Coordinates of C-alpha atoms and ligand atoms in Angstrom, one line a residue:
M3 CA 124.9 110.4 104.7
S4 CA 127.6 112.3 106.4
I5 CA 127.3 113.1 110.0
R6 CA 129.4 116.2 110.9
T7 CA 129.6 116.6 114.6
N8 CA 132.0 119.3 114.8
P9 CA 132.6 120.8 111.6
N10 CA 134.3 124.1 112.6
D11 CA 135.9 123.0 115.7
F12 CA 139.0 121.4 114.5
A13 CA 139.9 124.4 112.2
A14 CA 139.5 126.7 115.3
K15 CA 141.5 124.6 117.3
K16 CA 144.4 124.5 114.7
Q17 CA 144.3 128.5 114.8
W18 CA 144.4 128.5 118.6
L19 CA 147.4 126.1 118.4
A20 CA 149.2 128.2 116.0
A21 CA 148.7 131.3 118.0
Q22 CA 149.7 129.5 121.3
L23 CA 153.0 128.2 119.5
Q24 CA 153.7 131.7 118.3
R25 CA 153.1 133.4 121.7
N26 CA 155.0 131.0 123.8
G27 CA 157.6 130.3 121.2
G28 CA 157.4 126.7 122.9
S29 CA 157.3 123.4 121.2
P30 CA 154.0 121.2 121.1
R31 CA 153.5 118.8 124.0
L32 CA 151.4 115.8 123.9
N33 CA 149.3 115.5 127.0
K34 CA 146.1 113.8 127.4
S35 CA 143.0 113.7 129.8
T36 CA 143.1 110.0 129.7
V37 CA 145.9 107.8 130.8
S38 CA 148.9 106.6 128.8
H39 CA 149.4 103.1 127.7
L40 CA 153.2 103.2 127.6
F41 CA 154.5 100.8 130.2
R42 CA 157.8 102.4 130.6
Y43 CA 158.1 104.0 134.1
R44 CA 159.6 107.5 133.7
S45 CA 160.1 110.4 135.9
A46 CA 157.1 112.8 136.0
S47 CA 159.3 115.6 134.8
A48 CA 160.0 113.7 131.5
S49 CA 156.6 114.9 130.1
G50 CA 158.4 118.4 129.6
S51 CA 156.6 121.9 128.9
G52 CA 154.9 123.4 125.9
V53 CA 151.6 123.8 124.4
S54 CA 149.2 120.9 125.3
L55 CA 147.4 119.1 122.6
T56 CA 144.8 117.6 124.9
R57 CA 141.9 119.4 123.2
F58 CA 142.4 117.5 120.0
N59 CA 140.1 114.8 121.1
R60 CA 136.8 114.8 119.1
V61 CA 135.2 113.1 116.2
I62 CA 134.8 115.6 113.5
E63 CA 132.7 113.6 111.0
V64 CA 131.4 110.0 110.3
D65 CA 130.9 109.7 106.5
V66 CA 128.3 106.8 106.4
E67 CA 128.4 106.6 102.5
Q68 CA 132.1 106.5 102.2
S69 CA 132.6 104.4 105.4
S70 CA 135.2 106.8 106.6
L71 CA 135.9 108.7 109.8
N72 CA 137.4 111.9 110.3
V73 CA 138.7 112.4 113.8
E74 CA 141.1 114.2 116.1
G75 CA 144.2 112.5 117.0
L76 CA 143.7 112.3 120.6
A77 CA 140.0 110.8 120.5
T78 CA 139.8 107.7 122.3
F79 CA 138.5 104.4 120.8
E80 CA 135.6 104.7 123.4
T81 CA 134.8 108.1 121.9
I82 CA 135.2 106.9 118.4
V83 CA 133.1 103.6 118.8
E84 CA 130.4 105.5 120.5
A85 CA 130.3 107.9 117.4
T86 CA 130.6 105.3 114.7
L87 CA 128.5 102.4 116.3
A88 CA 125.6 104.6 116.2
H89 CA 125.7 104.3 112.5
G90 CA 126.4 100.5 112.5
L91 CA 130.2 101.3 111.6
I92 CA 133.3 100.8 113.5
P93 CA 137.1 101.1 112.7
L94 CA 138.7 98.3 111.0
V95 CA 140.7 97.5 114.1
C96 CA 139.8 98.6 117.5
P97 CA 142.3 98.0 120.3
E98 CA 140.5 96.5 123.5
L99 CA 141.4 99.3 125.7
K100 CA 138.7 102.2 125.8
H101 CA 141.2 105.0 126.6
I102 CA 143.6 104.1 123.8
T103 CA 143.7 107.1 121.3
I104 CA 143.7 106.8 117.5
G105 CA 146.9 108.7 117.2
G106 CA 148.7 106.6 119.8
A107 CA 147.4 103.4 118.1
I108 CA 148.6 104.5 114.7
V109 CA 152.1 105.4 116.1
G110 CA 152.2 102.6 118.4
I111 CA 151.1 99.6 116.3
G112 CA 147.5 98.9 117.6
I113 CA 146.2 95.4 117.3
E114 CA 143.1 93.2 117.6
S115 CA 141.6 89.9 117.2
N116 CA 140.9 90.6 113.7
C117 CA 144.2 91.8 112.4
F118 CA 144.6 88.6 110.3
R119 CA 141.8 90.2 108.1
H120 CA 142.4 94.0 108.3
G121 CA 146.2 94.4 109.3
F122 CA 146.9 96.9 112.1
V123 CA 145.1 99.9 113.2
H124 CA 147.3 102.0 110.9
D125 CA 146.2 100.0 107.9
G126 CA 143.0 101.8 107.9
L127 CA 144.8 105.1 107.9
I128 CA 143.7 107.3 104.8
E129 CA 145.5 110.4 105.6
A130 CA 146.9 112.2 108.8
E131 CA 147.5 115.9 109.7
V132 CA 150.8 116.0 111.4
L133 CA 152.0 118.7 113.8
L134 CA 156.0 119.0 113.2
P135 CA 158.2 120.0 116.0
D136 CA 158.7 123.5 114.3
G137 CA 154.9 124.2 114.5
R138 CA 154.1 123.5 110.8
V139 CA 151.1 121.1 110.2
V140 CA 151.4 118.9 107.1
L141 CA 149.0 116.6 105.4
A142 CA 150.5 113.1 104.9
R143 CA 148.8 110.7 102.5
P144 CA 150.3 107.7 100.6
D145 CA 150.2 109.7 97.4
N146 CA 151.6 113.1 98.2
E147 CA 155.0 114.7 99.0
H148 CA 154.7 113.5 102.7
A149 CA 154.1 110.0 101.6
E150 CA 157.3 108.8 103.5
L151 CA 156.1 110.3 106.6
F152 CA 152.8 108.6 106.2
R153 CA 154.5 105.2 105.9
A154 CA 156.7 106.2 108.9
L155 CA 154.0 106.9 111.3
P156 CA 153.6 103.3 112.6
N157 CA 156.1 102.8 115.4
S158 CA 157.3 106.3 115.4
Y159 CA 155.8 107.1 118.8
G160 CA 155.5 110.8 118.3
T161 CA 159.1 111.2 117.5
L162 CA 158.5 112.5 114.1
G163 CA 155.4 114.8 114.8
Y164 CA 152.1 114.7 116.5
I165 CA 148.9 113.5 114.7
L166 CA 146.3 116.1 115.1
R167 CA 143.7 114.6 112.7
T168 CA 143.2 111.4 110.8
R169 CA 140.9 110.0 108.2
M170 CA 140.3 106.4 108.8
R171 CA 138.3 103.4 107.1
L172 CA 135.4 102.2 108.7
M173 CA 133.5 98.8 108.3
R174 CA 130.1 97.6 108.8
A175 CA 129.4 96.1 112.2
R176 CA 126.4 94.2 113.7
P177 CA 125.0 94.8 117.2
W178 CA 126.2 91.5 118.7
V179 CA 129.0 89.1 118.7
H180 CA 128.7 85.4 119.2
L181 CA 132.0 84.0 120.7
R182 CA 132.5 80.1 120.4
T183 CA 135.5 78.8 122.5
Q184 CA 137.1 75.3 122.1
R185 CA 139.7 73.7 124.3
F186 CA 142.7 71.9 123.0
G187 CA 145.2 69.9 124.9
D188 CA 147.8 69.8 122.1
L189 CA 149.6 73.0 120.8
V190 CA 149.8 71.8 117.3
D191 CA 146.0 71.1 117.0
F192 CA 145.4 74.5 118.5
L193 CA 147.6 76.4 116.0
A194 CA 146.2 74.5 113.2
A195 CA 142.7 75.4 114.2
M196 CA 143.6 79.1 114.6
R197 CA 145.2 79.1 111.2
A198 CA 142.0 77.6 109.7
A199 CA 139.9 80.1 111.3
T200 CA 142.0 82.9 109.4
Q201 CA 140.6 81.3 106.3
D202 CA 137.1 81.0 107.4
P203 CA 134.7 83.7 106.0
N204 CA 132.4 83.1 109.1
V205 CA 134.9 84.1 111.5
D206 CA 135.4 87.8 112.2
F207 CA 137.6 87.7 115.1
T208 CA 140.1 84.9 116.5
E209 CA 142.3 84.7 119.5
G210 CA 143.5 82.3 121.9
L211 CA 144.4 82.1 125.7
F212 CA 146.5 79.5 127.7
H213 CA 148.0 78.9 131.1
A214 CA 151.3 77.4 132.0
G215 CA 150.9 73.6 131.4
G216 CA 147.2 74.1 131.1
P217 CA 144.9 73.6 127.9
F218 CA 144.7 75.9 125.0
F219 CA 141.5 77.9 124.4
L220 CA 140.7 79.1 121.1
T221 CA 137.8 81.6 120.6
N222 CA 136.4 82.4 117.1
S223 CA 133.8 85.0 117.1
R224 CA 131.4 86.4 114.6
F225 CA 129.1 89.4 114.2
E226 CA 125.3 88.7 114.8
D227 CA 122.2 90.5 114.3
H228 CA 120.2 88.4 116.9
V229 CA 121.5 86.5 120.1
P230 CA 119.7 84.2 122.5
R231 CA 120.9 86.2 125.4
V232 CA 123.5 88.8 126.4
D233 CA 126.2 87.8 128.9
D234 CA 127.4 90.5 131.4
I235 CA 131.3 90.9 131.5
V236 CA 131.2 94.4 133.2
R237 CA 129.8 93.7 136.5
R238 CA 129.1 89.8 137.2
H239 CA 131.7 88.0 135.3
V240 CA 135.5 88.4 134.5
F241 CA 135.7 88.1 130.7
Y242 CA 138.7 85.5 130.4
K243 CA 137.3 83.3 133.3
L244 CA 133.9 83.2 131.7
L245 CA 135.1 82.0 128.3
E246 CA 137.1 79.4 129.7
A247 CA 134.1 78.0 131.6
Q248 CA 131.4 78.5 128.9
P249 CA 131.8 77.5 125.3
D250 CA 129.2 80.1 124.1
L251 CA 129.1 83.6 125.0
Y252 CA 127.1 86.5 123.6
L253 CA 128.2 90.1 124.0
S254 CA 127.1 93.5 122.5
T255 CA 129.6 94.6 120.1
R256 CA 130.6 97.5 122.4
D257 CA 131.3 95.0 125.2
Y258 CA 133.3 92.6 122.9
L259 CA 135.5 95.4 121.5
F260 CA 136.5 96.6 125.0
R261 CA 136.3 92.8 126.5
Y262 CA 139.6 93.2 128.4
D263 CA 138.9 96.8 129.5
P264 CA 137.0 96.2 132.7
E265 CA 139.9 94.2 134.3
W266 CA 142.8 95.6 132.3
F267 CA 143.1 92.1 130.9
W268 CA 143.5 90.2 134.1
N269 CA 145.2 92.6 136.4
L270 CA 142.8 94.0 139.0
P271 CA 142.8 92.0 142.3
E272 CA 139.9 89.8 142.9
S273 CA 139.6 90.7 146.6
W274 CA 136.3 91.6 148.1
P275 CA 136.8 95.4 147.9
Y276 CA 137.3 95.3 144.2
L277 CA 134.5 92.9 143.5
L278 CA 132.2 95.3 145.3
F279 CA 133.6 98.1 143.1
R280 CA 132.9 96.0 139.9
R281 CA 129.5 95.3 141.0
F282 CA 128.2 98.7 142.0
A283 CA 130.7 101.5 140.8
P284 CA 129.3 103.7 138.0
R285 CA 129.9 102.1 134.6
S286 CA 132.0 105.2 133.8
L287 CA 134.6 104.2 136.3
R288 CA 134.8 100.5 135.3
N289 CA 137.7 101.0 132.8
S290 CA 141.4 100.3 132.3
G291 CA 142.0 103.9 133.5
F292 CA 141.0 102.9 137.0
Y293 CA 143.8 100.2 136.9
T294 CA 146.4 102.6 135.7
R295 CA 145.5 104.9 138.6
Y296 CA 145.2 102.0 141.1
S297 CA 148.7 100.8 140.2
A298 CA 150.1 104.2 140.6
W299 CA 148.6 104.7 143.9
K300 CA 150.0 101.2 145.0
R301 CA 153.4 102.2 143.8
W302 CA 153.0 105.5 145.8
V303 CA 151.8 103.8 149.0
L304 CA 154.6 101.3 148.9
A305 CA 157.1 103.9 148.3
Q306 CA 156.0 105.7 151.6
L307 CA 156.3 102.7 153.8
P308 CA 159.9 102.2 155.4
W309 CA 159.7 98.6 155.7
T310 CA 158.9 97.8 152.0
G311 CA 161.9 97.5 149.7
E312 CA 161.9 97.6 145.9
E313 CA 158.9 95.4 144.6
D314 CA 160.1 91.9 143.8
V315 CA 158.3 91.8 140.4
E316 CA 159.1 92.3 136.8
P317 CA 156.4 93.9 134.6
L318 CA 156.2 91.4 131.8
I319 CA 154.1 93.6 129.7
Q320 CA 155.0 92.9 126.0
D321 CA 153.8 91.9 122.6
W322 CA 156.2 89.8 120.3
E323 CA 155.4 88.7 116.7
V324 CA 157.0 85.9 114.8
P325 CA 156.2 84.5 111.4
W326 CA 153.4 81.7 111.7
E327 CA 156.0 78.8 111.1
R328 CA 157.8 79.7 114.3
A329 CA 154.9 80.2 116.5
R330 CA 155.1 76.8 117.9
E331 CA 158.7 77.3 119.0
L332 CA 158.0 80.7 120.5
I333 CA 155.1 79.4 122.6
E334 CA 157.0 76.4 123.8
F335 CA 159.8 78.5 124.7
A336 CA 157.7 80.9 126.6
R337 CA 156.0 77.9 128.6
R338 CA 159.2 76.5 129.2
E339 CA 161.4 79.3 130.3
T340 CA 159.2 81.6 132.1
D341 CA 157.0 81.5 135.1
I342 CA 153.9 83.9 134.9
G343 CA 151.9 82.1 137.7
A344 CA 148.1 81.6 137.1
K345 CA 147.6 84.5 134.6
P346 CA 147.3 83.6 130.7
W347 CA 149.1 84.2 127.7
I348 CA 147.3 85.6 124.9
V349 CA 147.7 84.9 121.0
T350 CA 146.4 86.2 117.9
P351 CA 147.2 85.8 114.2
L352 CA 147.8 88.8 112.1
R353 CA 148.8 89.7 108.5
T354 CA 149.3 93.1 107.3
P355 CA 148.9 94.4 103.8
S356 CA 151.8 96.7 103.9
T357 CA 155.2 96.9 105.7
P358 CA 155.5 100.2 107.6
T359 CA 159.0 101.8 107.3
L360 CA 159.8 101.6 110.9
Y361 CA 158.3 98.3 111.6
P362 CA 159.7 95.8 109.2
I363 CA 157.2 93.0 109.4
E364 CA 156.7 91.1 106.1
A365 CA 153.7 92.1 104.3
N366 CA 150.9 89.4 103.4
R367 CA 152.6 87.0 105.6
L368 CA 150.8 85.3 108.6
Y369 CA 152.4 86.1 111.8
L370 CA 151.4 85.1 115.4
N371 CA 151.3 87.8 118.2
L372 CA 152.2 86.5 121.6
G373 CA 151.1 88.8 124.5
C374 CA 151.7 88.9 128.1
Y375 CA 150.4 91.4 130.4
C376 CA 151.1 90.8 134.0
Q377 CA 153.6 91.4 136.7
V378 CA 155.7 88.4 137.3
K379 CA 158.1 87.4 140.2
K380 CA 161.6 88.2 139.4
V381 CA 164.1 85.5 139.0
A382 CA 166.5 85.3 141.9
G383 CA 170.3 85.8 140.9
R384 CA 169.2 87.0 137.4
T385 CA 169.6 90.4 135.8
D386 CA 166.5 92.8 136.0
Y387 CA 163.8 92.2 133.3
W388 CA 165.2 88.6 132.8
Y389 CA 162.1 87.3 131.1
T390 CA 161.7 90.3 129.0
R391 CA 165.2 89.8 127.7
I392 CA 165.0 86.1 127.0
L393 CA 161.8 86.4 125.2
D394 CA 163.1 89.3 123.2
D395 CA 166.3 87.3 122.2
K396 CA 164.2 84.5 121.2
C397 CA 161.7 86.3 119.1
F398 CA 164.3 88.1 117.1
A399 CA 166.1 84.8 116.7
L400 CA 162.8 83.3 115.3
G401 CA 162.8 86.2 112.5
G402 CA 160.2 88.1 114.6
I403 CA 159.8 91.5 115.8
K404 CA 158.5 93.0 119.1
M405 CA 156.5 96.1 119.8
L406 CA 158.1 99.1 121.6
Y407 CA 155.3 100.5 124.0
S408 CA 157.1 98.7 127.0
S409 CA 160.6 97.8 127.8
T410 CA 163.3 97.0 125.4
F411 CA 167.1 96.5 126.2
L412 CA 168.6 96.3 122.7
A413 CA 172.1 98.1 122.3
P414 CA 171.6 101.0 119.8
E415 CA 173.2 99.3 116.7
Q416 CA 170.7 96.1 117.3
F417 CA 167.7 98.4 117.7
W418 CA 168.4 100.3 114.6
A419 CA 169.1 97.3 112.7
H420 CA 165.6 95.8 113.7
Y421 CA 163.7 99.0 113.2
N422 CA 165.2 100.5 110.0
G423 CA 167.5 103.2 111.6
K424 CA 168.8 104.4 108.2
A425 CA 165.1 105.5 107.0
Y426 CA 164.5 106.9 110.5
W427 CA 167.5 109.2 110.5
A428 CA 166.6 110.5 107.0
L429 CA 163.2 111.2 108.1
K430 CA 164.2 112.8 111.4
Q431 CA 166.5 115.0 109.4
R432 CA 163.8 115.9 107.1
Y433 CA 161.0 116.5 109.9
D434 CA 162.9 117.3 113.0
P435 CA 166.3 118.6 111.9
K436 CA 166.8 120.4 115.3
G437 CA 166.1 117.2 117.2
Q438 CA 163.3 119.0 119.2
L439 CA 161.4 115.7 119.9
K440 CA 163.3 112.7 121.3
D441 CA 164.6 109.9 118.8
L442 CA 163.0 106.5 118.9
Y443 CA 165.9 104.9 120.7
A444 CA 165.8 107.3 123.5
K445 CA 162.2 107.2 124.0
C446 CA 161.8 103.5 123.8
A447 CA 165.0 101.9 125.0
L448 CA 166.6 104.6 127.4
R449 CA 163.1 105.7 128.6
V450 CA 164.1 109.2 128.8
Ligands
LIG10 C1 149.2 97.4 129.0 C2 149.1 97.7 127.6 C3 148.1 97.2 127.0 C4 147.9 97.5 125.7 N1 146.8 96.8 124.8 C5 146.7 97.0 123.9 C6 145.6 96.5 123.0 O1 144.8 95.8 123.8 N2 145.3 96.7 121.9 C7 146.3 97.5 121.2 O2 146.2 97.8 119.9 N3 147.3 98.1 121.8 C8 147.6 97.8 123.0 N4 148.5 98.3 123.6 C9 149.5 99.1 122.8 C10 148.9 100.6 122.6 O3 148.2 100.6 121.5 C11 150.2 101.4 122.4 O4 151.1 101.6 123.5 C12 149.6 103.1 122.0 O5 150.9 103.6 121.5 C13 149.0 103.6 123.1 O6 148.3 104.7 122.8 P1 147.7 105.9 123.6 O7 146.8 106.5 123.0 O8 147.5 105.4 125.0 O9 149.1 106.6 123.7 P2 150.1 107.0 125.0 O10 150.2 105.8 125.6 O11 149.7 108.2 125.7 O12 151.4 107.2 124.1 C14 151.9 106.3 123.3 C15 153.1 106.9 122.5 O13 152.4 107.5 121.2 C16 152.8 108.7 121.2 N5 151.5 109.3 120.7 C17 150.2 109.4 121.4 N6 149.3 110.1 120.6 C18 150.0 110.6 119.5 C19 149.6 111.4 118.4 N7 148.4 111.9 118.2 N8 150.5 111.6 117.5 C20 151.9 111.2 117.7 N9 152.4 110.4 118.6 C21 151.3 110.1 119.7 C22 153.2 109.2 122.5 O14 154.0 110.4 122.5 C23 153.8 108.1 123.1 O15 155.1 107.9 122.6 C24 148.8 98.2 125.0 C25 149.8 98.8 125.5 C26 149.9 98.6 126.9 C27 151.2 99.2 127.6

């Protein structure tokens, strides 16, 4: 059975786009109705002008028999999960924030707590229609003349072209998820249990949280057809606090997939106005987009006040990945050398079946992903982004790699050595010879 929700819509939009590009003579511009998940603060003018792609945001077809999804590049995971879960299917890997888009997660290395089994978001990619800077649209597949582009989409961050449409693999999902959390006092025991979970066929998802100096919480989860109760993490409880207090949690699959969305992980203030908001605001407003708007508003208010100087915080919003054998060293270093206050660190194992050209992580090898998603107090007397810099250095020294959605301070030669500059520039020459789109270093390191 194939459910085609918008059969002709995509073709019509492509025609519209071609006409607009011809009329304006301008370059395409990615621009969305939802918030961005890049954590690089840039000037508003940096978004540029041109033909907006914002309308490429719909699900085209859910192919139930083939377990595949045909979807436009700017569709959010919220839209996608709503369309697929109705048929008991979901993408192999669904990022935890509802407004991340499928195109953004492919070019920006999307992850989840089941990456140890399915790889990254882009490992579910079957094909992609890519809009090149000169206005041509090409179909990139692993077996056609654009196979090199296909393999270079992950970690390209829209610098080679924009994904207008993709076909993705789907998998069976059940309606509920049972989460079981164990507490460990010892890091070695915690890592051993997490590694064992990656080999356990009864575990569908695994991830861990820990605080500075505190215990380690390992949560192994599995799909279920029936559960004894359903816990509420949207209105009553804050997800990460509930799992630390209660060994068994039961969530709808949708709430599980987007479990960190209501609080944008752990970043909304727990003051009474927000507690009222989370309790009574319409469910449609209870999402990470609210956090992004709240942060922008806060920065704007602070900028208007004559007596407030520059904020005394570093946004330590990063993901680092190291081979599993070096996981203990990275975690010990992070706990010893940084101070992130009361907020947790988050870890998950991952293993990818393929090495993307621009994200040279070894295929079929187990890695540990360490994430930190909070604002931390700046270190007095140290250079800006001190914690980011020392953790980046440690990660690379341990043979790891870091994601580029946030800040990076590598010099150009180091950057291109880590992210396969040779292959990148050959592709840039082929797909964007006039340099109409920014290059990866300019976008991710220079933040222009
Ligand atoms: C705070 C935070 C939390 C995060 N949490 C998670 C998480 O829980 N799980 C996870 O997997 N990832 C997470 N990420 C990483 C996230 O997946 C990537 O940053 C991803 O690129 C964001 O996609 P987006 O749709 O929001 O795109 P945007 O943030 O709008 O854009 C990201 C980049 O991708 C490019 N891009 C976007 N759409 C397309 C397209 N259709 N074609 C080509 N290029 C495109 C843009 O030009 C831009 O360079 C997080 C990032 C941040 C900053």
